Tab-separated table of C-alpha atoms in Angstrom:
chain	number	residue	atom	x	y	z
D	1	MET	CA	73.969	-77.041	52.265
D	2	SER	CA	74.830	-78.581	55.781
D	3	HIS	CA	74.530	-76.050	58.755
D	4	ILE	CA	77.560	-76.512	61.197
D	5	LEU	CA	77.782	-74.673	64.651
D	6	ILE	CA	81.368	-74.090	65.875
D	7	VAL	CA	81.828	-73.700	69.503
D	8	GLU	CA	85.206	-72.605	70.236
D	9	ASP	CA	86.590	-69.840	72.657
D	10	GLU	CA	89.854	-69.393	70.888
D	11	ALA	CA	89.078	-66.766	68.012
D	12	ILE	CA	92.176	-68.024	66.054
D	13	ILE	CA	91.096	-71.596	65.836
D	14	ARG	CA	87.288	-70.530	65.167
D	15	THR	CA	88.354	-68.506	62.296
D	16	ALA	CA	90.313	-71.167	60.746
D	17	LEU	CA	87.684	-73.615	60.972
D	18	ARG	CA	85.110	-71.268	59.678
D	19	LYS	CA	87.193	-70.357	56.533
D	20	LEU	CA	88.014	-73.927	55.826
D	21	LEU	CA	84.377	-75.191	56.093
D	22	GLU	CA	82.785	-72.433	54.300
D	23	ARG	CA	85.213	-72.873	51.416
D	24	HIS	CA	83.849	-76.388	51.150
D	25	ARG	CA	80.157	-75.253	50.976
D	26	TYR	CA	79.206	-75.728	54.476
D	27	LYS	CA	76.902	-73.043	56.192
D	28	ILE	CA	78.663	-71.704	59.437
D	29	SER	CA	77.593	-70.203	62.630
D	30	GLU	CA	79.973	-69.295	65.669
D	31	ALA	CA	79.924	-69.131	69.563
D	32	GLY	CA	82.445	-68.974	72.022
D	33	SER	CA	80.741	-70.843	74.796
D	34	VAL	CA	78.024	-73.206	75.498
D	35	ARG	CA	75.839	-70.432	76.988
D	36	GLU	CA	76.363	-68.456	73.873
D	37	ALA	CA	75.662	-71.255	71.583
D	38	THR	CA	72.437	-72.159	73.483
D	39	THR	CA	71.110	-68.510	73.581
D	40	LYS	CA	72.177	-67.395	70.244
D	41	TYR	CA	71.074	-70.325	68.108
D	42	ARG	CA	68.524	-73.249	68.035
D	43	ILE	CA	71.098	-75.833	68.063
D	44	THR	CA	68.610	-78.763	67.331
D	45	ASP	CA	68.301	-77.056	63.907
D	46	MET	CA	72.000	-77.774	63.084
D	47	ASP	CA	73.332	-80.585	61.207
D	48	LEU	CA	76.573	-80.758	63.221
D	49	ILE	CA	78.265	-79.201	66.265
D	50	ILE	CA	81.963	-79.065	66.535
D	51	SER	CA	82.733	-77.975	70.031
D	52	ASP	CA	86.016	-77.840	72.093
D	53	LEU	CA	86.047	-79.953	75.107
D	54	ARG	CA	87.267	-77.124	77.425
D	55	LEU	CA	85.209	-74.083	77.372
D	56	PRO	CA	84.559	-71.035	79.792
D	57	GLY	CA	81.523	-71.703	81.899
D	58	ALA	CA	80.578	-75.204	80.875
D	59	PRO	CA	82.592	-78.130	79.102
D	60	GLY	CA	81.564	-78.834	75.450
D	61	THR	CA	80.075	-82.238	76.570
D	62	ASP	CA	77.025	-80.227	78.081
D	63	LEU	CA	75.999	-79.705	74.333
D	64	LEU	CA	75.471	-83.510	74.210
D	65	LYS	CA	72.340	-83.183	76.433
D	66	LEU	CA	71.127	-80.330	74.579
D	67	ALA	CA	71.645	-81.220	70.944
D	68	GLY	CA	69.064	-84.078	70.599
D	69	ASP	CA	69.831	-86.004	67.311
D	70	VAL	CA	72.308	-83.574	66.235
D	71	PRO	CA	75.811	-85.055	66.128
D	72	VAL	CA	78.494	-83.449	68.196
D	73	LEU	CA	82.162	-83.607	67.200
D	74	ILE	CA	84.266	-82.984	70.206
D	75	MET	CA	87.971	-81.251	69.815
D	76	THR	CA	90.533	-82.198	72.169
D	77	SER	CA	94.072	-82.414	72.707
D	78	TYR	CA	96.240	-85.671	72.856
D	79	ALA	CA	97.031	-85.002	76.462
D	80	SER	CA	93.193	-85.130	77.177
D	81	LEU	CA	92.670	-88.678	75.737
D	82	ARG	CA	90.624	-89.984	78.887
D	83	SER	CA	88.303	-87.018	78.581
D	84	ALA	CA	87.795	-87.846	74.915
D	85	VAL	CA	86.788	-91.335	75.561
D	86	ASP	CA	84.527	-90.111	78.286
D	87	SER	CA	82.921	-87.861	75.894
D	88	MET	CA	82.255	-90.792	73.305
D	89	ARG	CA	80.597	-92.811	76.080
D	90	MET	CA	78.319	-89.787	76.853
D	91	GLY	CA	77.157	-89.920	73.315
D	92	ALA	CA	79.687	-87.604	71.082
D	93	ALA	CA	79.641	-88.589	67.484
D	94	ASP	CA	83.480	-88.643	67.403
D	95	TYR	CA	86.453	-86.808	68.638
D	96	ILE	CA	89.375	-85.177	66.782
D	97	ALA	CA	92.712	-84.342	68.307
D	98	LYS	CA	94.123	-80.761	68.141
D	99	PRO	CA	96.161	-79.679	66.389
D	100	PHE	CA	94.774	-81.159	63.027
D	101	ASP	CA	95.094	-80.283	59.232
D	102	HIS	CA	92.516	-79.569	56.671
D	103	ASP	CA	92.159	-83.062	55.363
D	104	GLU	CA	91.790	-84.588	58.940
D	105	MET	CA	89.085	-82.150	59.723
D	106	LEU	CA	87.256	-82.321	56.521
D	107	ALA	CA	87.051	-86.228	56.409
D	108	THR	CA	85.880	-86.249	59.914
D	109	VAL	CA	83.060	-83.737	59.175
D	110	ARG	CA	81.929	-85.575	56.148
D	111	ARG	CA	81.951	-88.996	58.049
D	112	VAL	CA	80.015	-87.645	61.085
D	113	ILE	CA	77.398	-85.775	58.807
D	114	GLY	CA	77.119	-88.711	56.590
D	115	LYS	CA	76.459	-91.049	59.427
D	116	ALA	CA	73.769	-88.774	60.829
D	117	GLU	CA	72.056	-88.844	57.415
D	118	GLN	CA	72.239	-92.625	57.528
D	119	ASN	CA	70.748	-92.532	60.929
D	120	ARG	CA	67.770	-90.399	59.758
D	121	ALA	CA	67.149	-92.609	56.704
D	122	ALA	CA	67.066	-95.719	59.060
D	123	GLY	CA	64.747	-94.026	61.303
D	124	ALA	CA	62.419	-93.234	58.421
D	125	ALA	CA	62.461	-96.723	57.088
D	126	ALA	CA	61.829	-98.130	60.902
D	127	ALA	CA	58.356	-96.598	60.553
D	128	ASP	CA	57.581	-98.647	57.430
D	129	SER	CA	59.040	-102.017	58.555
D	130	LYS	CA	58.045	-103.885	61.618
D	131	ASN	CA	61.455	-105.791	61.510
D	132	GLU	CA	63.575	-102.728	61.261
D	133	GLY	CA	66.197	-102.683	64.131
D	134	ARG	CA	65.457	-106.148	65.528
D	135	ALA	CA	68.828	-107.724	66.479
D	136	ILE	CA	69.797	-111.146	65.054
D	137	ALA	CA	71.271	-113.810	67.371
D	138	GLY	CA	74.968	-113.946	67.079
D	139	MET	CA	75.359	-110.649	65.467
D	140	ILE	CA	76.505	-107.538	67.279
D	141	GLY	CA	76.094	-104.086	66.362
D	142	ASP	CA	73.452	-101.123	66.395
D	143	SER	CA	74.983	-98.969	63.677
D	144	PRO	CA	72.681	-97.841	60.891
D	145	VAL	CA	74.455	-99.943	58.201
D	146	MET	CA	73.880	-103.068	60.617
D	147	ARG	CA	70.298	-102.254	61.383
D	148	ASP	CA	69.661	-101.913	57.534
D	149	LEU	CA	71.343	-105.218	57.214
D	150	TYR	CA	69.143	-106.751	59.946
D	151	ALA	CA	65.845	-105.326	58.255
D	152	ARG	CA	66.929	-106.984	54.893
D	153	ILE	CA	67.698	-110.471	56.504
D	154	HIS	CA	64.276	-110.267	58.196
D	155	LYS	CA	62.629	-109.490	54.956
D	156	VAL	CA	64.344	-111.965	52.734
D	157	ALA	CA	64.741	-114.919	55.058
D	158	PRO	CA	61.320	-116.370	54.935
D	159	THR	CA	61.321	-116.512	51.223
D	160	ASP	CA	63.380	-119.034	49.149
D	161	ALA	CA	65.370	-116.413	47.077
D	162	THR	CA	68.930	-117.092	46.353
D	163	VAL	CA	71.044	-114.371	48.263
D	164	LEU	CA	74.449	-112.989	47.223
D	165	VAL	CA	76.487	-111.661	50.107
D	166	HIS	CA	79.325	-109.141	49.541
D	167	GLY	CA	81.828	-108.494	52.265
D	168	GLU	CA	85.571	-108.235	52.859
D	169	THR	CA	87.343	-111.211	54.558
D	170	GLY	CA	86.307	-111.523	58.240
D	171	THR	CA	83.255	-109.464	58.157
D	172	GLY	CA	80.950	-112.398	59.104
D	173	LYS	CA	79.349	-113.564	55.829
D	174	GLU	CA	78.723	-116.980	57.378
D	175	LEU	CA	76.784	-115.362	60.351
D	176	VAL	CA	74.433	-113.768	57.671
D	177	ALA	CA	73.979	-117.084	55.952
D	178	ARG	CA	73.197	-118.531	59.361
D	179	ALA	CA	70.736	-115.922	60.165
D	180	ILE	CA	68.944	-116.364	56.948
D	181	HIS	CA	68.683	-119.955	57.342
D	182	GLU	CA	67.394	-119.936	61.046
D	183	GLU	CA	64.561	-117.259	60.116
D	184	SER	CA	63.576	-119.297	56.990
D	185	LYS	CA	60.996	-122.242	56.776
D	186	ARG	CA	64.089	-124.587	56.419
D	187	ASN	CA	65.446	-124.003	59.790
D	188	GLY	CA	64.646	-127.694	60.791
D	189	LYS	CA	66.875	-128.971	57.921
D	190	PRO	CA	70.706	-128.770	57.595
D	191	LEU	CA	72.766	-125.605	56.744
D	192	ILE	CA	75.758	-126.886	54.792
D	193	SER	CA	78.629	-124.415	54.655
D	194	VAL	CA	81.389	-124.813	52.101
D	195	ASN	CA	84.361	-122.477	51.668
D	196	CYS	CA	85.062	-122.863	47.884
D	197	ALA	CA	88.586	-121.350	48.235
D	198	ALA	CA	89.660	-123.960	50.814
D	199	ILE	CA	88.971	-127.028	48.738
D	200	PRO	CA	91.523	-127.945	45.937
D	201	GLU	CA	90.184	-127.500	42.379
D	202	THR	CA	90.690	-131.198	41.664
D	203	LEU	CA	88.337	-132.187	44.491
D	204	ILE	CA	85.793	-129.421	44.453
D	205	GLU	CA	83.265	-131.133	42.145
D	206	ALA	CA	83.406	-134.409	43.924
D	207	GLU	CA	83.039	-132.625	47.276
D	208	LEU	CA	79.919	-130.659	46.024
D	209	PHE	CA	78.162	-133.062	43.838
D	210	GLY	CA	79.550	-136.400	44.999
D	211	HIS	CA	80.720	-139.298	42.959
D	212	GLU	CA	80.024	-142.946	41.964
D	213	LYS	CA	82.514	-145.836	42.928
D	214	GLY	CA	85.438	-145.823	40.338
D	215	ALA	CA	84.439	-142.630	38.959
D	216	PHE	CA	88.226	-141.439	39.179
D	217	THR	CA	91.349	-142.772	40.606
D	218	GLY	CA	90.841	-143.185	44.519
D	219	ALA	CA	86.980	-143.276	44.401
D	220	GLN	CA	86.851	-146.763	46.049
D	221	THR	CA	83.233	-146.095	47.303
D	222	ALA	CA	80.287	-144.054	46.348
D	223	ARG	CA	79.921	-140.780	48.123
D	224	GLU	CA	77.122	-138.278	48.508
D	225	GLY	CA	77.937	-134.672	47.839
D	226	LEU	CA	77.463	-131.352	49.855
D	227	VAL	CA	74.615	-130.448	47.729
D	228	ALA	CA	72.691	-133.511	48.193
D	229	ALA	CA	73.458	-133.300	51.851
D	230	ALA	CA	71.914	-129.820	52.097
D	231	ASP	CA	68.603	-131.114	50.520
D	232	GLY	CA	65.655	-129.417	51.923
D	233	GLY	CA	67.933	-127.110	53.803
D	234	THR	CA	70.350	-124.323	52.821
D	235	LEU	CA	73.704	-124.459	50.969
D	236	PHE	CA	76.098	-121.749	51.760
D	237	LEU	CA	79.014	-121.358	49.243
D	238	ASP	CA	81.736	-118.717	50.691
D	239	GLU	CA	84.049	-117.336	48.127
D	240	ILE	CA	81.934	-118.627	45.139
D	241	GLY	CA	84.201	-116.528	43.054
D	242	GLU	CA	86.843	-119.263	43.378
D	243	LEU	CA	84.637	-122.102	42.165
D	244	PRO	CA	86.084	-123.541	38.960
D	245	LEU	CA	84.113	-122.990	35.672
D	246	GLU	CA	83.241	-126.814	35.443
D	247	ALA	CA	81.704	-126.787	38.822
D	248	GLN	CA	79.953	-123.550	38.009
D	249	ALA	CA	78.127	-125.371	35.063
D	250	ARG	CA	77.084	-128.209	37.603
D	251	LEU	CA	75.845	-125.558	40.155
D	252	LEU	CA	73.789	-123.783	37.433
D	253	ARG	CA	72.045	-127.257	36.610
D	254	VAL	CA	71.176	-127.608	40.478
D	255	LEU	CA	69.731	-123.942	40.600
D	256	GLN	CA	67.818	-124.208	37.157
D	257	GLU	CA	66.596	-127.835	37.259
D	258	GLY	CA	66.637	-128.737	40.852
D	259	GLU	CA	68.810	-131.860	40.400
D	260	VAL	CA	72.226	-133.006	40.870
D	261	ARG	CA	74.342	-135.729	39.127
D	262	PRO	CA	77.289	-137.185	40.929
D	263	ILE	CA	80.550	-137.574	39.050
D	264	GLY	CA	80.418	-141.014	37.029
D	265	ALA	CA	76.592	-141.349	37.700
D	266	ILE	CA	74.184	-141.931	34.844
D	267	GLU	CA	71.007	-140.563	36.523
D	268	SER	CA	70.286	-137.273	38.284
D	269	ARG	CA	68.904	-136.840	41.657
D	270	LYS	CA	66.086	-134.211	42.565
D	271	VAL	CA	67.309	-131.769	45.363
D	272	ASN	CA	65.489	-128.812	46.881
D	273	VAL	CA	68.296	-126.533	48.103
D	274	ARG	CA	68.361	-122.747	48.813
D	275	LEU	CA	71.585	-121.206	47.936
D	276	VAL	CA	73.373	-118.459	49.854
D	277	ALA	CA	76.517	-117.407	48.126
D	278	ALA	CA	79.263	-115.051	49.401
D	279	THR	CA	82.279	-113.271	47.865
D	280	HIS	CA	84.547	-110.459	48.391
D	281	ARG	CA	85.417	-110.276	44.616
D	282	ASN	CA	83.425	-108.373	41.830
D	283	LEU	CA	81.658	-111.130	40.049
D	284	ARG	CA	80.349	-108.897	37.419
D	285	GLN	CA	83.808	-108.053	36.445
D	286	LEU	CA	84.899	-111.537	36.678
D	287	ALA	CA	82.003	-112.488	34.276
D	288	SER	CA	82.976	-109.830	31.787
D	289	GLU	CA	86.594	-111.211	31.813
D	290	ARG	CA	84.999	-114.760	31.558
D	291	LYS	CA	86.498	-115.954	34.751
D	292	PHE	CA	83.041	-116.577	35.951
D	293	ARG	CA	80.006	-117.833	34.134
D	294	GLU	CA	77.633	-114.897	33.256
D	295	ASP	CA	74.627	-117.135	33.227
D	296	LEU	CA	75.289	-118.190	36.977
D	297	TYR	CA	76.015	-114.674	37.986
D	298	TYR	CA	72.605	-113.594	37.038
D	299	ARG	CA	71.201	-116.832	38.621
D	300	ILE	CA	72.433	-116.245	41.920
D	301	ASN	CA	72.174	-112.346	41.765
D	302	VAL	CA	68.632	-112.146	42.989
D	303	VAL	CA	68.967	-110.482	46.337
D	304	GLN	CA	72.300	-108.869	47.380
D	305	MET	CA	73.353	-108.019	50.683
D	306	SER	CA	76.463	-105.882	51.612
D	307	LEU	CA	78.304	-106.553	54.868
D	308	PRO	CA	80.164	-103.273	55.932
D	309	PRO	CA	83.812	-103.479	56.953
D	310	LEU	CA	84.456	-102.968	60.636
D	311	ARG	CA	86.008	-99.484	60.077
D	312	GLU	CA	82.553	-98.323	58.770
D	313	ARG	CA	80.527	-99.559	61.817
D	314	GLY	CA	81.440	-96.688	64.215
D	315	LYS	CA	80.875	-97.564	67.842
D	316	ASP	CA	80.062	-101.172	66.920
D	317	VAL	CA	83.628	-101.954	67.287
D	318	LEU	CA	83.488	-101.166	71.221
D	319	SER	CA	80.290	-103.307	71.685
D	320	ILE	CA	82.036	-106.168	69.622
D	321	SER	CA	85.288	-105.865	71.835
D	322	GLU	CA	83.291	-105.924	75.063
D	323	SER	CA	81.401	-108.980	74.037
D	324	LEU	CA	84.638	-110.811	72.974
D	325	LEU	CA	86.330	-109.846	76.241
D	326	GLU	CA	83.590	-111.348	78.072
D	327	LYS	CA	83.683	-114.511	75.996
D	328	PHE	CA	87.290	-115.000	76.268
D	329	CYS	CA	87.566	-114.241	79.754
D	330	ALA	CA	84.815	-116.786	80.523
D	331	LYS	CA	86.857	-119.339	78.644
D	332	ILE	CA	89.783	-119.116	80.744
D	333	ASN	CA	87.657	-118.825	83.969
D	334	ARG	CA	88.953	-115.190	84.851
D	335	GLN	CA	87.250	-112.031	85.878
D	336	THR	CA	86.054	-109.960	82.885
D	337	LEU	CA	88.678	-107.630	81.938
D	338	LYS	CA	88.116	-103.897	80.672
D	339	LEU	CA	89.833	-101.881	77.867
D	340	SER	CA	91.998	-98.950	79.110
D	341	PRO	CA	91.298	-95.373	77.473
D	342	GLU	CA	94.477	-96.034	75.404
D	343	ALA	CA	93.290	-99.375	74.344
D	344	ILE	CA	89.829	-97.810	73.363
D	345	GLN	CA	91.360	-95.348	71.489
D	346	ALA	CA	93.670	-97.925	69.641
D	347	VAL	CA	90.566	-100.050	68.907
D	348	THR	CA	88.330	-97.420	67.673
D	349	THR	CA	90.938	-95.681	65.433
D	350	TYR	CA	92.638	-98.830	63.925
D	351	THR	CA	91.466	-99.574	60.452
D	352	TRP	CA	91.037	-103.348	61.002
D	353	PRO	CA	91.931	-104.691	57.565
D	354	GLY	CA	91.123	-108.268	58.745
D	355	ASN	CA	87.800	-106.995	60.197
D	356	VAL	CA	86.048	-108.904	63.050
D	357	ARG	CA	88.265	-111.742	62.785
D	358	GLU	CA	91.274	-109.666	63.306
D	359	LEU	CA	89.723	-107.975	66.245
D	360	GLU	CA	88.711	-111.317	67.686
D	361	ASN	CA	92.338	-112.447	67.473
D	362	ALA	CA	93.693	-109.329	69.177
D	363	ILE	CA	91.220	-109.447	71.974
D	364	GLN	CA	92.075	-113.206	72.634
D	365	ARG	CA	95.840	-112.486	72.581
D	366	ALA	CA	95.407	-109.692	75.106
D	367	VAL	CA	93.165	-111.547	77.431
D	368	ILE	CA	95.796	-114.340	77.523
D	369	LEU	CA	98.714	-111.877	77.894
D	370	THR	CA	97.338	-109.663	80.433
D	371	GLU	CA	98.538	-110.458	83.947
D	372	ASP	CA	97.925	-108.792	87.328
D	373	SER	CA	95.752	-106.045	85.843
D	374	SER	CA	91.876	-105.504	85.487
D	375	GLU	CA	92.467	-103.542	82.180
D	376	ILE	CA	93.944	-104.508	78.850
D	377	ASP	CA	96.568	-102.093	77.710
D	378	HIS	CA	96.893	-100.913	74.151
D	379	ARG	CA	100.496	-102.286	73.841
D	380	THR	CA	99.039	-105.816	74.672
D	381	LEU	CA	96.603	-105.350	71.733
D	382	ASP	CA	99.559	-104.721	69.591
D	383	ILE	CA	97.658	-102.019	67.617
D	384	ASP	CA	98.990	-98.964	69.044
D	385	LEU	CA	100.772	-97.379	66.024
D	386	ASP	CA	97.489	-95.355	65.447
D	387	LEU	CA	98.088	-93.487	68.681
D	388	VAL	CA	101.048	-91.638	67.242
D	389	PRO	CA	99.968	-88.241	65.787
D	390	ILE	CA	100.702	-88.230	62.050
D	391	GLU	CA	103.270	-85.424	62.212
D	392	GLU	CA	105.297	-87.480	64.753
D	393	ALA	CA	104.888	-90.693	62.701
D	394	ASP	CA	105.659	-89.428	59.353
D	395	PRO	CA	106.776	-85.761	59.033
D	396	GLU	CA	106.809	-85.981	55.248
D	397	ARG	CA	103.163	-86.533	55.112
D	398	ARG	CA	102.251	-82.968	56.191
D	399	PRO	CA	103.493	-80.080	54.143
D	400	ARG	CA	105.650	-77.487	56.034
D	401	SER	CA	104.010	-73.972	56.263
D	402	ASN	CA	105.331	-71.508	53.549
D	403	SER	CA	104.964	-68.486	55.975
D	404	LEU	CA	105.037	-68.214	59.626
D	405	HIS	CA	104.111	-64.528	59.706
D	406	ALA	CA	101.044	-64.367	57.317
D	407	ASP	CA	98.224	-62.154	58.258
D	408	PRO	CA	95.458	-64.302	60.110
D	409	ARG	CA	92.669	-62.847	57.861
D	410	GLU	CA	94.245	-64.405	55.076
D	411	ASP	CA	93.550	-67.986	53.959
D	412	LEU	CA	96.029	-69.786	56.028
D	413	SER	CA	96.383	-73.377	57.287
D	414	LEU	CA	95.867	-74.401	60.917
D	415	GLU	CA	99.615	-75.102	61.262
D	416	ASP	CA	100.176	-71.372	60.084
D	417	TYR	CA	97.934	-70.217	62.906
D	418	PHE	CA	99.679	-72.378	65.338
D	419	ALA	CA	103.003	-70.999	64.467
D	420	ARG	CA	101.600	-67.362	64.579
D	421	PHE	CA	100.024	-67.957	68.073
D	422	VAL	CA	103.303	-69.029	69.373
D	423	LEU	CA	105.328	-66.208	68.004
D	424	GLU	CA	102.886	-63.557	69.122
D	425	HIS	CA	102.495	-64.831	72.641
D	426	GLN	CA	105.780	-66.693	73.647
D	427	GLU	CA	107.176	-63.515	75.210
D	428	THR	CA	104.139	-62.992	77.633
D	429	MET	CA	103.202	-66.740	78.215
D	430	SER	CA	105.019	-69.624	79.857
D	431	GLU	CA	105.252	-72.983	77.835
D	432	THR	CA	102.441	-74.347	80.150
D	433	GLU	CA	100.219	-71.504	79.325
D	434	LEU	CA	101.023	-71.738	75.702
D	435	ALA	CA	100.188	-75.500	75.540
D	436	LYS	CA	97.124	-74.926	77.509
D	437	LYS	CA	95.764	-72.369	75.197
D	438	LEU	CA	96.543	-74.420	72.092
D	439	GLY	CA	94.959	-77.570	73.548
D	440	VAL	CA	98.148	-79.674	73.340
D	441	SER	CA	100.690	-81.040	75.709
D	442	ARG	CA	103.982	-79.407	76.459
D	443	LYS	CA	105.927	-82.319	74.789
D	444	CYS	CA	103.631	-81.789	71.694
D	445	LEU	CA	104.401	-78.003	71.603
D	446	TRP	CA	108.054	-78.559	72.088
D	447	GLU	CA	107.974	-81.058	69.107
D	448	ARG	CA	106.089	-78.799	66.918
D	449	ARG	CA	108.367	-75.990	67.926
D	450	GLN	CA	111.280	-78.141	66.433
D	451	LYS	CA	109.467	-78.943	63.325
D	452	LEU	CA	108.453	-75.477	62.508
D	453	GLY	CA	111.681	-74.009	63.338
D	454	ILE	CA	110.692	-71.669	66.040
D	455	PRO	CA	112.565	-72.972	69.319
D	456	ARG	CA	111.986	-71.257	72.662
D	457	LYS	CA	114.577	-68.318	73.039
D	458	LYS	CA	116.493	-68.193	76.347
D	459	ALA	CA	116.795	-64.867	77.966
D	460	LYS	CA	119.989	-63.174	77.028
D	461	ARG	CA	122.343	-62.575	79.664
D	462	VAL	CA	124.417	-59.416	78.918
D	463	ALA	CA	127.848	-59.419	80.326
D	464	GLU	CA	129.531	-56.341	78.916
D	465	ALA	CA	133.392	-56.580	79.214
């Protein structure tokens, strides 16, 4: 059971969080300030600290210096975006905007605790491996999943084992193949890269295995194939799942017998090739559906490596963005630009379905289009949709509260607590004070009033006739 410390001065929010997390089997401790948290508990024994950014006495970011390896999740409002970005730079594991719903909070807590566990596992593995954590040229990132990948590459590269790389489009599978080749004994020989999906099915066999003169219409001269060209070196077959079955049979012969026979040839030629294959598809399933040769699948499935998508690499996205900024600014001979706080939020919250390739295109576009400024704005990146709170972007996605007047001791949602707090204090507080207490902007408070059906009542002017 993970132990979580909640540091929040608003009892109404603290109670809601405690009930929510205890219901999902987390052990919870509470404090109303940094001072109370540090005097009452040994915070380095916690699995996670959830702290408000603004607290009486000292800000929540002070916990970052005291927590050691314990991840700190900072809660802030949309109006405090710059402070949230600063807290990330200071070492916060993540931040979450208030007000938030149950699913949003639970997903963030699971993700942060999961990453912390991965960090600890990676640290333990580092003691047993000399190569653990050693970066690889051309690959950027220090997240636990990437450090694990680096260690695996260092371990496998010196051997001649066939490697199968799994990863979504744009994650950098060719970079892994290049790293394996460069750290192998074959690094003085060629690395031949082939995208099996980019070559027409009618030409793929001739391209890979070569052909004799007159072997088919248009074959006016003999030609050496790419497999033979990789002799002594490494052959990287990207998207191997797209390889036709006939070509798969020829590739199997290369791997089993160490020889290749060009189309139309009578004799085979001996070749010494190491294969690195990559795919984003499930080859095991394709094999069961007879769309991929089962014998070839088992032949290439010697060592597997998985490339994580960009959305699972945490702060790596900022490191990659800054590296790309420097690269593209140098290309057009301009001073290196910086990402604005809003652009940083957009980059770190966007899901990047196209992964590093999509990020590279976005950064290059922003560098070209940014004029008369030292900062890149989120609008120039064209990924600012994630900056819109969910309740503003799609009101139907969040259920309305059934009761605005429920007792706070009952099992209520954070939206119920929000409404109750407004109803109880709107007669004694101004809109500015209400917004500050709830950790939101006045605009957000007004919008939530409209959504929940509790608009501000104007003072009645009694004019008796």
